[in-house]
PDB file of C-alpha atoms in Angstrom:
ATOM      1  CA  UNK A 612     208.832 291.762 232.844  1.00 88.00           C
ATOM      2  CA  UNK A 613     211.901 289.903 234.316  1.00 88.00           C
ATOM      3  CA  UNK A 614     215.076 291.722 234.915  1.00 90.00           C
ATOM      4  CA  UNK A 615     216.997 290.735 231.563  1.00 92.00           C
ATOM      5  CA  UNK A 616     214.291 291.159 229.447  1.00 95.00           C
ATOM      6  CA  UNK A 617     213.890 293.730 226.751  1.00 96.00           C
ATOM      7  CA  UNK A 618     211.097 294.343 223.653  1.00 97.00           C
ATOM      8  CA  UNK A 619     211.741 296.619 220.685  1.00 97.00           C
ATOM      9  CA  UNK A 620     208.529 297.070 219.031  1.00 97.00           C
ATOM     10  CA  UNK A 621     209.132 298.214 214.609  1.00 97.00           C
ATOM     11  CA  UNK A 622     213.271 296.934 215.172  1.00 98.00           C
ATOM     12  CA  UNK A 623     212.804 296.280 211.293  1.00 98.00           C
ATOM     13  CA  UNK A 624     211.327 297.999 208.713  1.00 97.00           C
ATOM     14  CA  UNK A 625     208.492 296.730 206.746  1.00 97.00           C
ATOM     15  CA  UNK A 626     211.197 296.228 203.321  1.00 97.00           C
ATOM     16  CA  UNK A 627     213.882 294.410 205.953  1.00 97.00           C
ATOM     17  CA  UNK A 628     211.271 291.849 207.022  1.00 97.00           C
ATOM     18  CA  UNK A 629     210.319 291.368 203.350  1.00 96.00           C
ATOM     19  CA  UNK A 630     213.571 290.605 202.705  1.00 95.00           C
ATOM     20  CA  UNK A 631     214.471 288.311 205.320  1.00 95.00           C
ATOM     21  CA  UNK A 632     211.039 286.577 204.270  1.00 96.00           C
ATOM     22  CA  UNK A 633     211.803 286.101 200.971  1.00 95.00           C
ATOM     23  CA  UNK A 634     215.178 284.112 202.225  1.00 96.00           C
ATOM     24  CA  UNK A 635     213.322 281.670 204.619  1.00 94.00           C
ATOM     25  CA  UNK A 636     211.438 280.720 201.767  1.00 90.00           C
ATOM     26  CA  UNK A 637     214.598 279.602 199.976  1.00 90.00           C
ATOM     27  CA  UNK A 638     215.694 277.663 202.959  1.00 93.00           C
ATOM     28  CA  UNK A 639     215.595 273.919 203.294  1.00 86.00           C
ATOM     29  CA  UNK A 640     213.810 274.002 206.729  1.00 88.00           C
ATOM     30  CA  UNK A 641     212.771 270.185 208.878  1.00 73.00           C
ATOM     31  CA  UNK A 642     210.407 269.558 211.057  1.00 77.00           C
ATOM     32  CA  UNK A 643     212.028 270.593 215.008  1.00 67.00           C
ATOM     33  CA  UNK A 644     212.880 267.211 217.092  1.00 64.00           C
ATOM     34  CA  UNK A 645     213.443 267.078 220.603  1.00 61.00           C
ATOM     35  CA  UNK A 646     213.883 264.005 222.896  1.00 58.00           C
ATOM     36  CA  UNK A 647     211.963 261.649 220.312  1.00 60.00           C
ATOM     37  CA  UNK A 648     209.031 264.502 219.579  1.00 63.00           C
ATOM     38  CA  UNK A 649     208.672 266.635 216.619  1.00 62.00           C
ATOM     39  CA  UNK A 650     206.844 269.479 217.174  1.00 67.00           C
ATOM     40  CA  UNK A 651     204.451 271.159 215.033  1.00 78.00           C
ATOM     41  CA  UNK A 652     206.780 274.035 213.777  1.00 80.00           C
ATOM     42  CA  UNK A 653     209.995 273.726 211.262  1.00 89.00           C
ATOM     43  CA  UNK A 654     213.992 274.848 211.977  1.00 87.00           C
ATOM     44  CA  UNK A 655     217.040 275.514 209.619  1.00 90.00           C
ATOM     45  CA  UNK A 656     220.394 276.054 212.091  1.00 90.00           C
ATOM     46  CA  UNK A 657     223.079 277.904 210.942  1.00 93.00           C
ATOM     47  CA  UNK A 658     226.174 279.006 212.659  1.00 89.00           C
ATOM     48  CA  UNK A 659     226.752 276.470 215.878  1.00 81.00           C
ATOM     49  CA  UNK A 660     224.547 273.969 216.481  1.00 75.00           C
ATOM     50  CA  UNK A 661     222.716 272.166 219.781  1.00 67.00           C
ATOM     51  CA  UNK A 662     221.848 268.786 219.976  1.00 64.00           C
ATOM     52  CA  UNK A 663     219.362 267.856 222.336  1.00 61.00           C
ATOM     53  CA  UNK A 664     219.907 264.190 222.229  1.00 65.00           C
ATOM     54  CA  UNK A 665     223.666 264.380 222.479  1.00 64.00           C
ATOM     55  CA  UNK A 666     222.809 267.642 224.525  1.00 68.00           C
ATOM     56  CA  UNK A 667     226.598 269.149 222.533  1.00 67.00           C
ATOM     57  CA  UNK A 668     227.104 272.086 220.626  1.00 72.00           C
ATOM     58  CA  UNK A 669     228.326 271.106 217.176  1.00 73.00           C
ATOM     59  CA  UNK A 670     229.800 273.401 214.210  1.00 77.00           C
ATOM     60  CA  UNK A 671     226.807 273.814 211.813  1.00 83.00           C
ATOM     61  CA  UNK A 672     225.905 275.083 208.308  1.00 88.00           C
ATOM     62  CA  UNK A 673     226.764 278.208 207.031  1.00 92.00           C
ATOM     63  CA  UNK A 674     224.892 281.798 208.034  1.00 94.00           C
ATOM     64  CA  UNK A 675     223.511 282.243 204.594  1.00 95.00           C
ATOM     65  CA  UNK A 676     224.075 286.238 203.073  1.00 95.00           C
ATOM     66  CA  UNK A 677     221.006 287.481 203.556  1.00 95.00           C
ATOM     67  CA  UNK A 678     220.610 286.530 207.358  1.00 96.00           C
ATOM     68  CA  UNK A 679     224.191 288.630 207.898  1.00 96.00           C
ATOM     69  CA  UNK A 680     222.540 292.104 207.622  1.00 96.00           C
ATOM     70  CA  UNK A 681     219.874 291.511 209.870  1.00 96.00           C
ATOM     71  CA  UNK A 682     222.650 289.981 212.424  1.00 97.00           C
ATOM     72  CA  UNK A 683     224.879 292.797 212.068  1.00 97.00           C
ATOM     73  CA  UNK A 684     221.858 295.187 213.264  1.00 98.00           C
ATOM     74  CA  UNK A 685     221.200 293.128 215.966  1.00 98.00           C
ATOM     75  CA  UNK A 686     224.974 293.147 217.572  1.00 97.00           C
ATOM     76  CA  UNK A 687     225.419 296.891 216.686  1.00 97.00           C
ATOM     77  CA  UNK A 688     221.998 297.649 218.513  1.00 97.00           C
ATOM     78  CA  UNK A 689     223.813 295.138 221.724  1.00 97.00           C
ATOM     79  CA  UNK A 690     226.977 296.657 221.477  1.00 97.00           C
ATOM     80  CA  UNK A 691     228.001 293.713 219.918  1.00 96.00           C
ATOM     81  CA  UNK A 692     230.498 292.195 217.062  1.00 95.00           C
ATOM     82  CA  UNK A 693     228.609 290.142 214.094  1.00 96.00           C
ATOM     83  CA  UNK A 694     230.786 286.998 215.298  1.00 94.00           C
ATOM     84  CA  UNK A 695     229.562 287.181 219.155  1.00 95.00           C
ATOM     85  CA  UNK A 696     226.241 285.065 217.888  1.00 95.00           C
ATOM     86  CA  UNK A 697     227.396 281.466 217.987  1.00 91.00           C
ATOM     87  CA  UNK A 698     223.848 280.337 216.535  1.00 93.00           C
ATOM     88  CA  UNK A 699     221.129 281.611 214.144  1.00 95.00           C
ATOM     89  CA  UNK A 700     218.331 279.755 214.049  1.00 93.00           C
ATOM     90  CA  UNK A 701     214.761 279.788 211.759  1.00 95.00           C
ATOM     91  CA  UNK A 702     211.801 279.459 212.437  1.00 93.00           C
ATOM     92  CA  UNK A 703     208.267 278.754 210.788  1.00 94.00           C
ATOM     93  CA  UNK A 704     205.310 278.127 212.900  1.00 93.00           C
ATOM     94  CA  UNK A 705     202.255 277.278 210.912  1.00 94.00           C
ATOM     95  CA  UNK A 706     198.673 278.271 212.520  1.00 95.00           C
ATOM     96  CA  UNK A 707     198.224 276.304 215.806  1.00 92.00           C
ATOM     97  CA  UNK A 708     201.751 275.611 216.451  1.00 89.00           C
ATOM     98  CA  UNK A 709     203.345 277.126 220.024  1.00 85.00           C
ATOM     99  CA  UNK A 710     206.244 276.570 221.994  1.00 81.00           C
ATOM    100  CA  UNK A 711     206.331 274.673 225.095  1.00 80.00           C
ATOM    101  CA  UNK A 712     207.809 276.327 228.260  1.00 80.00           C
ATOM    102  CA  UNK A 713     211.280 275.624 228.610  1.00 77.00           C
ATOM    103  CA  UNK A 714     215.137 277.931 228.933  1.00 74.00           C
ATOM    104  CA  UNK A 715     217.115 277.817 225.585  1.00 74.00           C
ATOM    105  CA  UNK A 716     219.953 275.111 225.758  1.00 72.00           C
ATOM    106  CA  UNK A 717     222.896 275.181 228.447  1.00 72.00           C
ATOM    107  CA  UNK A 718     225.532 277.239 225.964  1.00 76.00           C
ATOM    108  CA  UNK A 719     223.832 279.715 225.375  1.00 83.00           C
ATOM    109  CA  UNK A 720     224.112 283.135 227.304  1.00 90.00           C
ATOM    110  CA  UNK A 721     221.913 286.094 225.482  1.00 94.00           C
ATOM    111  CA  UNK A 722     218.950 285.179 223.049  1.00 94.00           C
ATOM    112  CA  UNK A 723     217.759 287.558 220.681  1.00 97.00           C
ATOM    113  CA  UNK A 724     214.084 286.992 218.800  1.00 96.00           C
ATOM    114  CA  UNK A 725     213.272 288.654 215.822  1.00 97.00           C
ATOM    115  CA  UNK A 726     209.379 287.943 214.762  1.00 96.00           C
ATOM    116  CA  UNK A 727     208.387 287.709 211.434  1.00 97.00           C
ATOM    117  CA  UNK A 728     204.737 287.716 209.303  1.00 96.00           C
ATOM    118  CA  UNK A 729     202.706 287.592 212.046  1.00 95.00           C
ATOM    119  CA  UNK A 730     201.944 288.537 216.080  1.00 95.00           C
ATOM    120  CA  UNK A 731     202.447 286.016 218.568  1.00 94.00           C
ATOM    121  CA  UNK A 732     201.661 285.798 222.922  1.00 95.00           C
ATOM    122  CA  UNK A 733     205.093 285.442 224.212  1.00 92.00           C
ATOM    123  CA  UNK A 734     204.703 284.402 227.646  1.00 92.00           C
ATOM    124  CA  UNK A 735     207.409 284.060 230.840  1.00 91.00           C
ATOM    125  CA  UNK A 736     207.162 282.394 234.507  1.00 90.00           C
ATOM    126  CA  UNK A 737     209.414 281.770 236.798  1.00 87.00           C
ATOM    127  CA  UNK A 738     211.871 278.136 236.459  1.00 83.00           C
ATOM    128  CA  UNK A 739     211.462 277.652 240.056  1.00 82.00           C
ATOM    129  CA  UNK A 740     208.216 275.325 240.441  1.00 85.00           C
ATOM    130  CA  UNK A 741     207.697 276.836 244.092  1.00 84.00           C
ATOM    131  CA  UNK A 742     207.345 280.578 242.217  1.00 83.00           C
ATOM    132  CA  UNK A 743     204.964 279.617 239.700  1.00 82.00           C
ATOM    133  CA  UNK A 744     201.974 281.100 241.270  1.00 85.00           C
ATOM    134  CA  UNK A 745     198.975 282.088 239.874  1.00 82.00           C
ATOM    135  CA  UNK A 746     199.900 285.789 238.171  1.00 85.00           C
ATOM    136  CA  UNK A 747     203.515 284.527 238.125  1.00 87.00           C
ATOM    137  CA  UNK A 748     203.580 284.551 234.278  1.00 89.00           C
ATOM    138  CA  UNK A 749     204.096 287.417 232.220  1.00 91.00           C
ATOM    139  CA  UNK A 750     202.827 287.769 228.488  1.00 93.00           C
ATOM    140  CA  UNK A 751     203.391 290.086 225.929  1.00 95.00           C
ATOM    141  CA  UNK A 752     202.421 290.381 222.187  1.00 95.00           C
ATOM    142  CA  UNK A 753     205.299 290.242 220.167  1.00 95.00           C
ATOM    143  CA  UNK A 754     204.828 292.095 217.224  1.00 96.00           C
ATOM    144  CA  UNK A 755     206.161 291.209 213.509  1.00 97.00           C
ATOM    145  CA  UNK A 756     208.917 293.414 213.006  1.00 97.00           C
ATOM    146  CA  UNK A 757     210.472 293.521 216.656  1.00 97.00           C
ATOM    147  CA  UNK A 758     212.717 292.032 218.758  1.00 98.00           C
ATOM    148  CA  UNK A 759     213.064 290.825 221.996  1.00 96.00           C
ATOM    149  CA  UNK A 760     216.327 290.237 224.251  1.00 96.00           C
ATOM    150  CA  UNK A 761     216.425 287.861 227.110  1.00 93.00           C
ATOM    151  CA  UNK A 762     219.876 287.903 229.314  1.00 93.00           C
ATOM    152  CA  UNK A 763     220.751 287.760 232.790  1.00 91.00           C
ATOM    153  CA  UNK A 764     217.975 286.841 235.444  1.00 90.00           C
ATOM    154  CA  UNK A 765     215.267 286.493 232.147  1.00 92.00           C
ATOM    155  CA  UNK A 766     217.349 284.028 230.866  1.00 89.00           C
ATOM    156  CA  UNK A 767     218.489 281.912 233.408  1.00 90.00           C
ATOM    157  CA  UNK A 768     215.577 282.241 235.796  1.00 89.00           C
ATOM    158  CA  UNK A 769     212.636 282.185 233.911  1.00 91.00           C
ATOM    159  CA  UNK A 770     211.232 280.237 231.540  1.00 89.00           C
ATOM    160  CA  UNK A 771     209.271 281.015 227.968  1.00 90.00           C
ATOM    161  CA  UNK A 772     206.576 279.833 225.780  1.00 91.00           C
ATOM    162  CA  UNK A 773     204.329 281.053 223.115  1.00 91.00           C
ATOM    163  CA  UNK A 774     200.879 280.640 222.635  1.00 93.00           C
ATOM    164  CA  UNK A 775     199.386 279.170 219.378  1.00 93.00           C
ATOM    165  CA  UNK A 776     199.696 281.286 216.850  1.00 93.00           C
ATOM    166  CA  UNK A 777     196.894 282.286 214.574  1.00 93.00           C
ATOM    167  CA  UNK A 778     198.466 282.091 211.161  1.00 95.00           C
ATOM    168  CA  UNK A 779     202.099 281.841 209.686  1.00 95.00           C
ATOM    169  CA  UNK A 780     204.888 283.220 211.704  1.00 96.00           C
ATOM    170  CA  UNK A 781     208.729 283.027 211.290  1.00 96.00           C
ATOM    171  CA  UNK A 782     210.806 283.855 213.574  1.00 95.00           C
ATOM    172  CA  UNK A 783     214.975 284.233 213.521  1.00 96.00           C
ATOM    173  CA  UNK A 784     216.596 283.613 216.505  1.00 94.00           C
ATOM    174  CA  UNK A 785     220.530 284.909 217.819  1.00 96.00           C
ATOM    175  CA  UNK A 786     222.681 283.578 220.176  1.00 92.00           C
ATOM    176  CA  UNK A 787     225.903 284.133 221.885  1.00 93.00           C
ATOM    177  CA  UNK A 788     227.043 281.361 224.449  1.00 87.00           C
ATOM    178  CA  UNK A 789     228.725 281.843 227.640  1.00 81.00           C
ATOM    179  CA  UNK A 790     232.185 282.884 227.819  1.00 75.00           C
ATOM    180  CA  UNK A 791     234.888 279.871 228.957  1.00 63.00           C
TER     181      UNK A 791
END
């Protein structure tokens, strides 16, 4: 995997995912739009927020309570503070759905992916067109439960997708932004 990139296999505990599912499923989550598309999976930001069209970082809605404990886990296990993640971000991917590869938005420095309900192929290659030769790509299965960190060289010089995903998945994702 790419310098940068970490995976934490059973981060959360079978009663800490349960939790955190039974929030998402009071959330008021929309379909995901970017550049005129919406893609097959649904979002709820909280925290900052990024707008592709406008491509700015606006203030957003609220961190609801029962994403906070899971956050503060997160930034302890970094070394972290709680406040250091500008952006929490939801996720539900019904079967079929995947991401498309692409880097997370300009502002935002480490990403942290916590997978929930279900397994998915999380897969990395190079951003560099000229590097993206054939066993360039990495994948992985990310595992309900875990979590995965991309910073440094995995986040800036790589890029990410996942494959479709065979049933229901959520996913909740961190992130700090670059210091000024």
């Amino acid at each position: 995997m790419p310098q940068g990139f970490r995976y934490l296999p059973d981060f959360l505990s079978v009663e800490e995912e349960a939790d955190l599912l039974r929030g998402v499923e009071g959330l008021d989550l929309h379909p995901f739009l970017f550049q005129g598309y919406t893609a097959k999976r649904l979002v709820a930001s909280f925290g900052r927020d990024w707008h592709f069209d406008t491509r700015t970082l606006a203030p957003g809605r609220p961190v609801p309570p029962f994403l906070e404990p899971v956050a503060e886990k997160v930034a302890a296990h970094l070394g972290l503070r709680r406040e250091d993640f500008a952006e929490l971000l939801v996720t539900a991917y019904p079967p079929g759905a995947v991401i498309n590869w692409h880097r997370d938005a300009p502002p935002f420095a480490l990403i942290a992916g916590l997978s929930l309900g279900s397994d998915c192929t999380f897969r990395l290659r190079p951003q560099e067109k000229k590097l993206q030769t054939r066993g360039a790509t990495r994948s992985l299965v990310v595992a309900r439960r875990s979590l995965y960190i991309m910073e440094g060289a995995a986040r800036s010089d790589w890029q990410h997708s996942t494959a479709p995903v065979a049933a229901w998945r959520w996913s909740v994702t961190l992130r700090t932004l670059y210091a000024k």
